[in-house]
Amino acid sequence: MSEASSLTNHFLIALPTLQDPNFSRTVTYICEHSREGTMGIIINRPSTLQLTDILHHMDIQESEHTPSEMPVYIGGPVQEDRGFLLHSPAKPWDSTLFIGDELAVTTSQDLVRSLAKGEGPEDVFFALGYAGWGPGQLEQELQQDAWIFGPASKEILFHTPVDQRWEAAARLAGVDVNLISNIGGHA
């Protein structure tokens, strides 16, 4: 796969026909897409946890500046016990993967500690787990019409209400998901 055809920094949007409970009606932000496989984070599956729950679990002290009600999302079915933080601006932390000039994903505790002090990046999305596909697997699923992809948007990722992200991402890709039947069939 060439760099020109990479889906890195795009949204992967589940079509209504995709019935897999892990991915039904999801929007996944693609952090990395190459010949070796694909890694992304689902951005519209909130968990019941908040940042303070994670801080308590990690024995990190809160401060008066802690964004205590920051939601934690279910980023995907792989490594569900590991935190992945999408953030902007793309500043380096101990373990950061840069995704273009404006976004990065970090998995290290130094960013979590900074959040506890109220010193983190301007925009942060916290997820537990990620979505992953082996080499060629996502391309195969795209050919089976399970997904569409489109440009990523920081507005959708960080500022659109969670219950509106699926339709907003599809609209940005030029698709009205409400016009697609969720009943599959073959002629």
mmCIF file with all atom_site columns, C-alpha atoms in Angstrom:
data_model
loop_
_atom_site.group_PDB
_atom_site.id
_atom_site.type_symbol
_atom_site.label_atom_id
_atom_site.label_alt_id
_atom_site.label_comp_id
_atom_site.label_asym_id
_atom_site.label_entity_id
_atom_site.label_seq_id
_atom_site.pdbx_PDB_ins_code
_atom_site.Cartn_x
_atom_site.Cartn_y
_atom_site.Cartn_z
_atom_site.occupancy
_atom_site.B_iso_or_equiv
_atom_site.pdbx_formal_charge
_atom_site.auth_seq_id
_atom_site.auth_comp_id
_atom_site.auth_asym_id
_atom_site.auth_atom_id
_atom_site.pdbx_PDB_model_num
ATOM 1   C CA . MET A 1 1   ? 0.000   0.000   0.000  1.00 0.00 ? 1   MET A CA 1
ATOM 2   C CA . SER A 1 2   ? 1.386   3.397   -0.911 1.00 0.00 ? 2   SER A CA 1
ATOM 3   C CA . GLU A 1 3   ? 1.510   6.432   1.340  1.00 0.00 ? 3   GLU A CA 1
ATOM 4   C CA . ALA A 1 4   ? -0.937  8.116   -1.053 1.00 0.00 ? 4   ALA A CA 1
ATOM 5   C CA . SER A 1 5   ? -3.605  5.507   -0.321 1.00 0.00 ? 5   SER A CA 1
ATOM 6   C CA . SER A 1 6   ? -3.115  5.467   3.447  1.00 0.00 ? 6   SER A CA 1
ATOM 7   C CA . LEU A 1 7   ? -6.191  5.984   5.601  1.00 0.00 ? 7   LEU A CA 1
ATOM 8   C CA . THR A 1 8   ? -4.113  7.494   8.420  1.00 0.00 ? 8   THR A CA 1
ATOM 9   C CA . ASN A 1 9   ? -5.831  10.617  9.782  1.00 0.00 ? 9   ASN A CA 1
ATOM 10  C CA . HIS A 1 10  ? -9.224  9.613   8.349  1.00 0.00 ? 10  HIS A CA 1
ATOM 11  C CA . PHE A 1 11  ? -12.494 8.517   9.867  1.00 0.00 ? 11  PHE A CA 1
ATOM 12  C CA . LEU A 1 12  ? -13.663 4.957   9.285  1.00 0.00 ? 12  LEU A CA 1
ATOM 13  C CA . ILE A 1 13  ? -17.457 4.953   9.494  1.00 0.00 ? 13  ILE A CA 1
ATOM 14  C CA . ALA A 1 14  ? -19.468 1.764   9.998  1.00 0.00 ? 14  ALA A CA 1
ATOM 15  C CA . LEU A 1 15  ? -22.362 1.411   7.604  1.00 0.00 ? 15  LEU A CA 1
ATOM 16  C CA . PRO A 1 16  ? -25.758 0.392   9.026  1.00 0.00 ? 16  PRO A CA 1
ATOM 17  C CA . THR A 1 17  ? -25.251 -3.062  7.464  1.00 0.00 ? 17  THR A CA 1
ATOM 18  C CA . LEU A 1 18  ? -22.275 -3.771  9.766  1.00 0.00 ? 18  LEU A CA 1
ATOM 19  C CA . GLN A 1 19  ? -23.744 -5.828  12.607 1.00 0.00 ? 19  GLN A CA 1
ATOM 20  C CA . ASP A 1 20  ? -20.564 -6.677  14.560 1.00 0.00 ? 20  ASP A CA 1
ATOM 21  C CA . PRO A 1 21  ? -21.412 -5.468  18.110 1.00 0.00 ? 21  PRO A CA 1
ATOM 22  C CA . ASN A 1 22  ? -17.864 -4.098  18.517 1.00 0.00 ? 22  ASN A CA 1
ATOM 23  C CA . PHE A 1 23  ? -18.296 -1.769  15.550 1.00 0.00 ? 23  PHE A CA 1
ATOM 24  C CA . SER A 1 24  ? -21.999 -1.248  14.826 1.00 0.00 ? 24  SER A CA 1
ATOM 25  C CA . ARG A 1 25  ? -22.631 2.482   14.176 1.00 0.00 ? 25  ARG A CA 1
ATOM 26  C CA . THR A 1 26  ? -19.100 3.496   15.151 1.00 0.00 ? 26  THR A CA 1
ATOM 27  C CA . VAL A 1 27  ? -16.694 6.116   13.947 1.00 0.00 ? 27  VAL A CA 1
ATOM 28  C CA . THR A 1 28  ? -13.061 5.106   14.239 1.00 0.00 ? 28  THR A CA 1
ATOM 29  C CA . TYR A 1 29  ? -10.242 7.607   13.957 1.00 0.00 ? 29  TYR A CA 1
ATOM 30  C CA . ILE A 1 30  ? -7.409  5.909   12.048 1.00 0.00 ? 30  ILE A CA 1
ATOM 31  C CA . CYS A 1 31  ? -4.097  6.597   13.787 1.00 0.00 ? 31  CYS A CA 1
ATOM 32  C CA . GLU A 1 32  ? -1.955  4.378   11.577 1.00 0.00 ? 32  GLU A CA 1
ATOM 33  C CA . HIS A 1 33  ? -2.587  2.514   8.325  1.00 0.00 ? 33  HIS A CA 1
ATOM 34  C CA . SER A 1 34  ? 0.186   0.726   6.471  1.00 0.00 ? 34  SER A CA 1
ATOM 35  C CA . ARG A 1 35  ? 1.103   -2.601  4.867  1.00 0.00 ? 35  ARG A CA 1
ATOM 36  C CA . GLU A 1 36  ? 1.586   -3.973  8.404  1.00 0.00 ? 36  GLU A CA 1
ATOM 37  C CA . GLY A 1 37  ? -2.022  -3.285  9.395  1.00 0.00 ? 37  GLY A CA 1
ATOM 38  C CA . THR A 1 38  ? -4.292  -0.617  10.816 1.00 0.00 ? 38  THR A CA 1
ATOM 39  C CA . MET A 1 39  ? -4.751  0.901   14.265 1.00 0.00 ? 39  MET A CA 1
ATOM 40  C CA . GLY A 1 40  ? -7.604  3.219   15.182 1.00 0.00 ? 40  GLY A CA 1
ATOM 41  C CA . ILE A 1 41  ? -9.645  4.480   18.099 1.00 0.00 ? 41  ILE A CA 1
ATOM 42  C CA . ILE A 1 42  ? -13.440 4.402   18.215 1.00 0.00 ? 42  ILE A CA 1
ATOM 43  C CA . ILE A 1 43  ? -14.605 7.921   19.073 1.00 0.00 ? 43  ILE A CA 1
ATOM 44  C CA . ASN A 1 44  ? -18.311 7.453   19.773 1.00 0.00 ? 44  ASN A CA 1
ATOM 45  C CA . ARG A 1 45  ? -18.548 4.723   22.440 1.00 0.00 ? 45  ARG A CA 1
ATOM 46  C CA . PRO A 1 46  ? -18.539 6.296   25.887 1.00 0.00 ? 46  PRO A CA 1
ATOM 47  C CA . SER A 1 47  ? -17.791 4.087   28.861 1.00 0.00 ? 47  SER A CA 1
ATOM 48  C CA . THR A 1 48  ? -19.148 4.614   32.359 1.00 0.00 ? 48  THR A CA 1
ATOM 49  C CA . LEU A 1 49  ? -15.736 5.915   33.495 1.00 0.00 ? 49  LEU A CA 1
ATOM 50  C CA . GLN A 1 50  ? -14.386 9.418   33.900 1.00 0.00 ? 50  GLN A CA 1
ATOM 51  C CA . LEU A 1 51  ? -10.825 10.676  34.191 1.00 0.00 ? 51  LEU A CA 1
ATOM 52  C CA . THR A 1 52  ? -11.011 10.623  37.999 1.00 0.00 ? 52  THR A CA 1
ATOM 53  C CA . ASP A 1 53  ? -11.716 6.871   37.920 1.00 0.00 ? 53  ASP A CA 1
ATOM 54  C CA . ILE A 1 54  ? -8.547  6.339   35.892 1.00 0.00 ? 54  ILE A CA 1
ATOM 55  C CA . LEU A 1 55  ? -6.523  8.609   38.187 1.00 0.00 ? 55  LEU A CA 1
ATOM 56  C CA . HIS A 1 56  ? -7.682  6.689   41.270 1.00 0.00 ? 56  HIS A CA 1
ATOM 57  C CA . HIS A 1 57  ? -6.825  3.372   39.611 1.00 0.00 ? 57  HIS A CA 1
ATOM 58  C CA . MET A 1 58  ? -3.340  4.658   38.737 1.00 0.00 ? 58  MET A CA 1
ATOM 59  C CA . ASP A 1 59  ? -2.794  6.257   42.177 1.00 0.00 ? 59  ASP A CA 1
ATOM 60  C CA . ILE A 1 60  ? -2.376  9.701   40.598 1.00 0.00 ? 60  ILE A CA 1
ATOM 61  C CA . GLN A 1 61  ? -3.327  12.634  42.799 1.00 0.00 ? 61  GLN A CA 1
ATOM 62  C CA . GLU A 1 62  ? -6.002  14.998  41.499 1.00 0.00 ? 62  GLU A CA 1
ATOM 63  C CA . SER A 1 63  ? -5.663  18.757  41.737 1.00 0.00 ? 63  SER A CA 1
ATOM 64  C CA . GLU A 1 64  ? -8.161  21.582  41.758 1.00 0.00 ? 64  GLU A CA 1
ATOM 65  C CA . HIS A 1 65  ? -7.436  21.912  38.011 1.00 0.00 ? 65  HIS A CA 1
ATOM 66  C CA . THR A 1 66  ? -8.174  18.284  37.117 1.00 0.00 ? 66  THR A CA 1
ATOM 67  C CA . PRO A 1 67  ? -10.850 18.023  34.400 1.00 0.00 ? 67  PRO A CA 1
ATOM 68  C CA . SER A 1 68  ? -12.556 15.473  36.642 1.00 0.00 ? 68  SER A CA 1
ATOM 69  C CA . GLU A 1 69  ? -15.627 14.942  34.466 1.00 0.00 ? 69  GLU A CA 1
ATOM 70  C CA . MET A 1 70  ? -13.599 14.184  31.327 1.00 0.00 ? 70  MET A CA 1
ATOM 71  C CA . PRO A 1 71  ? -15.269 11.102  29.826 1.00 0.00 ? 71  PRO A CA 1
ATOM 72  C CA . VAL A 1 72  ? -13.357 7.942   29.030 1.00 0.00 ? 72  VAL A CA 1
ATOM 73  C CA . TYR A 1 73  ? -14.380 6.078   25.875 1.00 0.00 ? 73  TYR A CA 1
ATOM 74  C CA . ILE A 1 74  ? -14.216 2.484   24.697 1.00 0.00 ? 74  ILE A CA 1
ATOM 75  C CA . GLY A 1 75  ? -11.584 2.809   21.968 1.00 0.00 ? 75  GLY A CA 1
ATOM 76  C CA . GLY A 1 76  ? -11.932 -0.735  20.682 1.00 0.00 ? 76  GLY A CA 1
ATOM 77  C CA . PRO A 1 77  ? -11.762 -4.396  21.592 1.00 0.00 ? 77  PRO A CA 1
ATOM 78  C CA . VAL A 1 78  ? -7.924  -4.670  21.678 1.00 0.00 ? 78  VAL A CA 1
ATOM 79  C CA . GLN A 1 79  ? -5.969  -3.960  24.902 1.00 0.00 ? 79  GLN A CA 1
ATOM 80  C CA . GLU A 1 80  ? -9.043  -2.628  26.687 1.00 0.00 ? 80  GLU A CA 1
ATOM 81  C CA . ASP A 1 81  ? -7.018  -2.071  29.870 1.00 0.00 ? 81  ASP A CA 1
ATOM 82  C CA . ARG A 1 82  ? -4.607  0.360   28.199 1.00 0.00 ? 82  ARG A CA 1
ATOM 83  C CA . GLY A 1 83  ? -5.194  4.093   27.799 1.00 0.00 ? 83  GLY A CA 1
ATOM 84  C CA . PHE A 1 84  ? -4.881  5.873   24.463 1.00 0.00 ? 84  PHE A CA 1
ATOM 85  C CA . LEU A 1 85  ? -5.068  9.661   24.398 1.00 0.00 ? 85  LEU A CA 1
ATOM 86  C CA . LEU A 1 86  ? -5.705  11.487  21.140 1.00 0.00 ? 86  LEU A CA 1
ATOM 87  C CA . HIS A 1 87  ? -4.675  15.100  21.544 1.00 0.00 ? 87  HIS A CA 1
ATOM 88  C CA . SER A 1 88  ? -4.013  18.424  19.928 1.00 0.00 ? 88  SER A CA 1
ATOM 89  C CA . PRO A 1 89  ? -1.667  20.136  19.687 1.00 0.00 ? 89  PRO A CA 1
ATOM 90  C CA . ALA A 1 90  ? 0.666   17.310  18.789 1.00 0.00 ? 90  ALA A CA 1
ATOM 91  C CA . LYS A 1 91  ? 3.230   17.781  21.553 1.00 0.00 ? 91  LYS A CA 1
ATOM 92  C CA . PRO A 1 92  ? 5.692   14.968  22.332 1.00 0.00 ? 92  PRO A CA 1
ATOM 93  C CA . TRP A 1 93  ? 5.172   12.953  25.500 1.00 0.00 ? 93  TRP A CA 1
ATOM 94  C CA . ASP A 1 94  ? 7.086   9.832   26.561 1.00 0.00 ? 94  ASP A CA 1
ATOM 95  C CA . SER A 1 95  ? 5.214   7.557   24.151 1.00 0.00 ? 95  SER A CA 1
ATOM 96  C CA . THR A 1 96  ? 3.666   9.548   21.307 1.00 0.00 ? 96  THR A CA 1
ATOM 97  C CA . LEU A 1 97  ? 2.792   8.727   17.711 1.00 0.00 ? 97  LEU A CA 1
ATOM 98  C CA . PHE A 1 98  ? 2.392   11.866  15.610 1.00 0.00 ? 98  PHE A CA 1
ATOM 99  C CA . ILE A 1 99  ? -0.499  11.803  13.143 1.00 0.00 ? 99  ILE A CA 1
ATOM 100 C CA . GLY A 1 100 ? 0.169   14.706  10.844 1.00 0.00 ? 100 GLY A CA 1
ATOM 101 C CA . ASP A 1 101 ? 0.994   18.145  12.197 1.00 0.00 ? 101 ASP A CA 1
ATOM 102 C CA . GLU A 1 102 ? -2.034  18.688  14.425 1.00 0.00 ? 102 GLU A CA 1
ATOM 103 C CA . LEU A 1 103 ? -2.854  15.389  16.151 1.00 0.00 ? 103 LEU A CA 1
ATOM 104 C CA . ALA A 1 104 ? -1.022  12.721  18.102 1.00 0.00 ? 104 ALA A CA 1
ATOM 105 C CA . VAL A 1 105 ? -1.848  9.638   20.136 1.00 0.00 ? 105 VAL A CA 1
ATOM 106 C CA . THR A 1 106 ? -0.036  9.065   23.420 1.00 0.00 ? 106 THR A CA 1
ATOM 107 C CA . THR A 1 107 ? -0.039  6.015   25.672 1.00 0.00 ? 107 THR A CA 1
ATOM 108 C CA . SER A 1 108 ? 2.276   7.168   28.468 1.00 0.00 ? 108 SER A CA 1
ATOM 109 C CA . GLN A 1 109 ? 1.494   8.132   32.056 1.00 0.00 ? 109 GLN A CA 1
ATOM 110 C CA . ASP A 1 110 ? 3.227   11.508  31.814 1.00 0.00 ? 110 ASP A CA 1
ATOM 111 C CA . LEU A 1 111 ? 0.285   12.881  29.816 1.00 0.00 ? 111 LEU A CA 1
ATOM 112 C CA . VAL A 1 112 ? -2.203  11.459  32.340 1.00 0.00 ? 112 VAL A CA 1
ATOM 113 C CA . ARG A 1 113 ? -0.219  13.082  35.172 1.00 0.00 ? 113 ARG A CA 1
ATOM 114 C CA . SER A 1 114 ? -0.291  16.403  33.320 1.00 0.00 ? 114 SER A CA 1
ATOM 115 C CA . LEU A 1 115 ? -4.057  16.113  32.872 1.00 0.00 ? 115 LEU A CA 1
ATOM 116 C CA . ALA A 1 116 ? -4.400  15.554  36.615 1.00 0.00 ? 116 ALA A CA 1
ATOM 117 C CA . LYS A 1 117 ? -2.618  18.883  37.155 1.00 0.00 ? 117 LYS A CA 1
ATOM 118 C CA . GLY A 1 118 ? -4.761  20.622  34.544 1.00 0.00 ? 118 GLY A CA 1
ATOM 119 C CA . GLU A 1 119 ? -1.706  21.047  32.310 1.00 0.00 ? 119 GLU A CA 1
ATOM 120 C CA . GLY A 1 120 ? -2.583  18.784  29.402 1.00 0.00 ? 120 GLY A CA 1
ATOM 121 C CA . PRO A 1 121 ? -3.148  19.681  25.752 1.00 0.00 ? 121 PRO A CA 1
ATOM 122 C CA . GLU A 1 122 ? -6.037  21.911  24.714 1.00 0.00 ? 122 GLU A CA 1
ATOM 123 C CA . ASP A 1 123 ? -8.034  19.053  23.167 1.00 0.00 ? 123 ASP A CA 1
ATOM 124 C CA . VAL A 1 124 ? -7.852  15.523  24.596 1.00 0.00 ? 124 VAL A CA 1
ATOM 125 C CA . PHE A 1 125 ? -9.840  12.370  23.871 1.00 0.00 ? 125 PHE A CA 1
ATOM 126 C CA . PHE A 1 126 ? -9.223  9.509   26.362 1.00 0.00 ? 126 PHE A CA 1
ATOM 127 C CA . ALA A 1 127 ? -10.006 5.925   25.349 1.00 0.00 ? 127 ALA A CA 1
ATOM 128 C CA . LEU A 1 128 ? -9.368  2.501   26.783 1.00 0.00 ? 128 LEU A CA 1
ATOM 129 C CA . GLY A 1 129 ? -8.441  0.013   24.071 1.00 0.00 ? 129 GLY A CA 1
ATOM 130 C CA . TYR A 1 130 ? -8.139  0.349   20.337 1.00 0.00 ? 130 TYR A CA 1
ATOM 131 C CA . ALA A 1 131 ? -9.372  -1.196  17.109 1.00 0.00 ? 131 ALA A CA 1
ATOM 132 C CA . GLY A 1 132 ? -6.865  -3.138  15.048 1.00 0.00 ? 132 GLY A CA 1
ATOM 133 C CA . TRP A 1 133 ? -6.782  -4.919  11.703 1.00 0.00 ? 133 TRP A CA 1
ATOM 134 C CA . GLY A 1 134 ? -4.081  -7.208  10.355 1.00 0.00 ? 134 GLY A CA 1
ATOM 135 C CA . PRO A 1 135 ? -2.366  -6.702  6.991  1.00 0.00 ? 135 PRO A CA 1
ATOM 136 C CA . GLY A 1 136 ? -4.997  -6.351  4.253  1.00 0.00 ? 136 GLY A CA 1
ATOM 137 C CA . GLN A 1 137 ? -7.907  -7.044  6.613  1.00 0.00 ? 137 GLN A CA 1
ATOM 138 C CA . LEU A 1 138 ? -9.396  -3.555  6.546  1.00 0.00 ? 138 LEU A CA 1
ATOM 139 C CA . GLU A 1 139 ? -9.040  -3.324  2.763  1.00 0.00 ? 139 GLU A CA 1
ATOM 140 C CA . GLN A 1 140 ? -11.012 -6.570  2.504  1.00 0.00 ? 140 GLN A CA 1
ATOM 141 C CA . GLU A 1 141 ? -13.755 -5.223  4.786  1.00 0.00 ? 141 GLU A CA 1
ATOM 142 C CA . LEU A 1 142 ? -13.929 -2.009  2.730  1.00 0.00 ? 142 LEU A CA 1
ATOM 143 C CA . GLN A 1 143 ? -14.527 -4.120  -0.402 1.00 0.00 ? 143 GLN A CA 1
ATOM 144 C CA . GLN A 1 144 ? -17.390 -5.890  1.402  1.00 0.00 ? 144 GLN A CA 1
ATOM 145 C CA . ASP A 1 145 ? -19.138 -2.540  1.905  1.00 0.00 ? 145 ASP A CA 1
ATOM 146 C CA . ALA A 1 146 ? -19.008 -2.728  5.702  1.00 0.00 ? 146 ALA A CA 1
ATOM 147 C CA . TRP A 1 147 ? -17.376 0.689   6.004  1.00 0.00 ? 147 TRP A CA 1
ATOM 148 C CA . ILE A 1 148 ? -16.900 4.023   4.337  1.00 0.00 ? 148 ILE A CA 1
ATOM 149 C CA . PHE A 1 149 ? -14.062 6.381   5.046  1.00 0.00 ? 149 PHE A CA 1
ATOM 150 C CA . GLY A 1 150 ? -13.699 10.110  4.900  1.00 0.00 ? 150 GLY A CA 1
ATOM 151 C CA . PRO A 1 151 ? -11.610 12.996  6.135  1.00 0.00 ? 151 PRO A CA 1
ATOM 152 C CA . ALA A 1 152 ? -11.076 13.334  9.846  1.00 0.00 ? 152 ALA A CA 1
ATOM 153 C CA . SER A 1 153 ? -12.277 16.448  11.609 1.00 0.00 ? 153 SER A CA 1
ATOM 154 C CA . LYS A 1 154 ? -10.982 17.822  14.889 1.00 0.00 ? 154 LYS A CA 1
ATOM 155 C CA . GLU A 1 155 ? -14.399 19.455  15.345 1.00 0.00 ? 155 GLU A CA 1
ATOM 156 C CA . ILE A 1 156 ? -16.140 16.053  15.260 1.00 0.00 ? 156 ILE A CA 1
ATOM 157 C CA . LEU A 1 157 ? -13.424 14.336  17.295 1.00 0.00 ? 157 LEU A CA 1
ATOM 158 C CA . PHE A 1 158 ? -13.252 16.856  20.130 1.00 0.00 ? 158 PHE A CA 1
ATOM 159 C CA . HIS A 1 159 ? -16.362 19.045  20.040 1.00 0.00 ? 159 HIS A CA 1
ATOM 160 C CA . THR A 1 160 ? -19.341 17.248  18.482 1.00 0.00 ? 160 THR A CA 1
ATOM 161 C CA . PRO A 1 161 ? -21.676 15.558  20.995 1.00 0.00 ? 161 PRO A CA 1
ATOM 162 C CA . VAL A 1 162 ? -20.943 11.830  21.095 1.00 0.00 ? 162 VAL A CA 1
ATOM 163 C CA . ASP A 1 163 ? -24.432 10.806  19.929 1.00 0.00 ? 163 ASP A CA 1
ATOM 164 C CA . GLN A 1 164 ? -24.028 12.927  16.773 1.00 0.00 ? 164 GLN A CA 1
ATOM 165 C CA . ARG A 1 165 ? -20.521 11.820  15.699 1.00 0.00 ? 165 ARG A CA 1
ATOM 166 C CA . TRP A 1 166 ? -21.574 8.853   13.531 1.00 0.00 ? 166 TRP A CA 1
ATOM 167 C CA . GLU A 1 167 ? -23.958 10.848  11.360 1.00 0.00 ? 167 GLU A CA 1
ATOM 168 C CA . ALA A 1 168 ? -21.656 13.914  11.318 1.00 0.00 ? 168 ALA A CA 1
ATOM 169 C CA . ALA A 1 169 ? -18.649 11.884  10.156 1.00 0.00 ? 169 ALA A CA 1
ATOM 170 C CA . ALA A 1 170 ? -20.733 10.187  7.447  1.00 0.00 ? 170 ALA A CA 1
ATOM 171 C CA . ARG A 1 171 ? -22.077 13.570  6.288  1.00 0.00 ? 171 ARG A CA 1
ATOM 172 C CA . LEU A 1 172 ? -18.518 14.882  6.081  1.00 0.00 ? 172 LEU A CA 1
ATOM 173 C CA . ALA A 1 173 ? -17.757 11.887  3.826  1.00 0.00 ? 173 ALA A CA 1
ATOM 174 C CA . GLY A 1 174 ? -20.785 12.800  1.684  1.00 0.00 ? 174 GLY A CA 1
ATOM 175 C CA . VAL A 1 175 ? -23.104 10.036  2.908  1.00 0.00 ? 175 VAL A CA 1
ATOM 176 C CA . ASP A 1 176 ? -26.468 10.208  4.661  1.00 0.00 ? 176 ASP A CA 1
ATOM 177 C CA . VAL A 1 177 ? -26.452 6.986   6.724  1.00 0.00 ? 177 VAL A CA 1
ATOM 178 C CA . ASN A 1 178 ? -30.189 7.350   7.323  1.00 0.00 ? 178 ASN A CA 1
ATOM 179 C CA . LEU A 1 179 ? -30.781 6.580   3.641  1.00 0.00 ? 179 LEU A CA 1
ATOM 180 C CA . ILE A 1 180 ? -28.895 3.268   3.773  1.00 0.00 ? 180 ILE A CA 1
ATOM 181 C CA . SER A 1 181 ? -30.838 0.123   4.587  1.00 0.00 ? 181 SER A CA 1
ATOM 182 C CA . ASN A 1 182 ? -29.441 -2.091  7.318  1.00 0.00 ? 182 ASN A CA 1
ATOM 183 C CA . ILE A 1 183 ? -30.918 -5.144  5.636  1.00 0.00 ? 183 ILE A CA 1
ATOM 184 C CA . GLY A 1 184 ? -28.380 -6.841  3.435  1.00 0.00 ? 184 GLY A CA 1
ATOM 185 C CA . GLY A 1 185 ? -29.221 -8.832  0.376  1.00 0.00 ? 185 GLY A CA 1
ATOM 186 C CA . HIS A 1 186 ? -27.801 -10.188 -2.837 1.00 0.00 ? 186 HIS A CA 1
ATOM 187 C CA . ALA A 1 187 ? -29.284 -10.066 -6.318 1.00 0.00 ? 187 ALA A CA 1
#
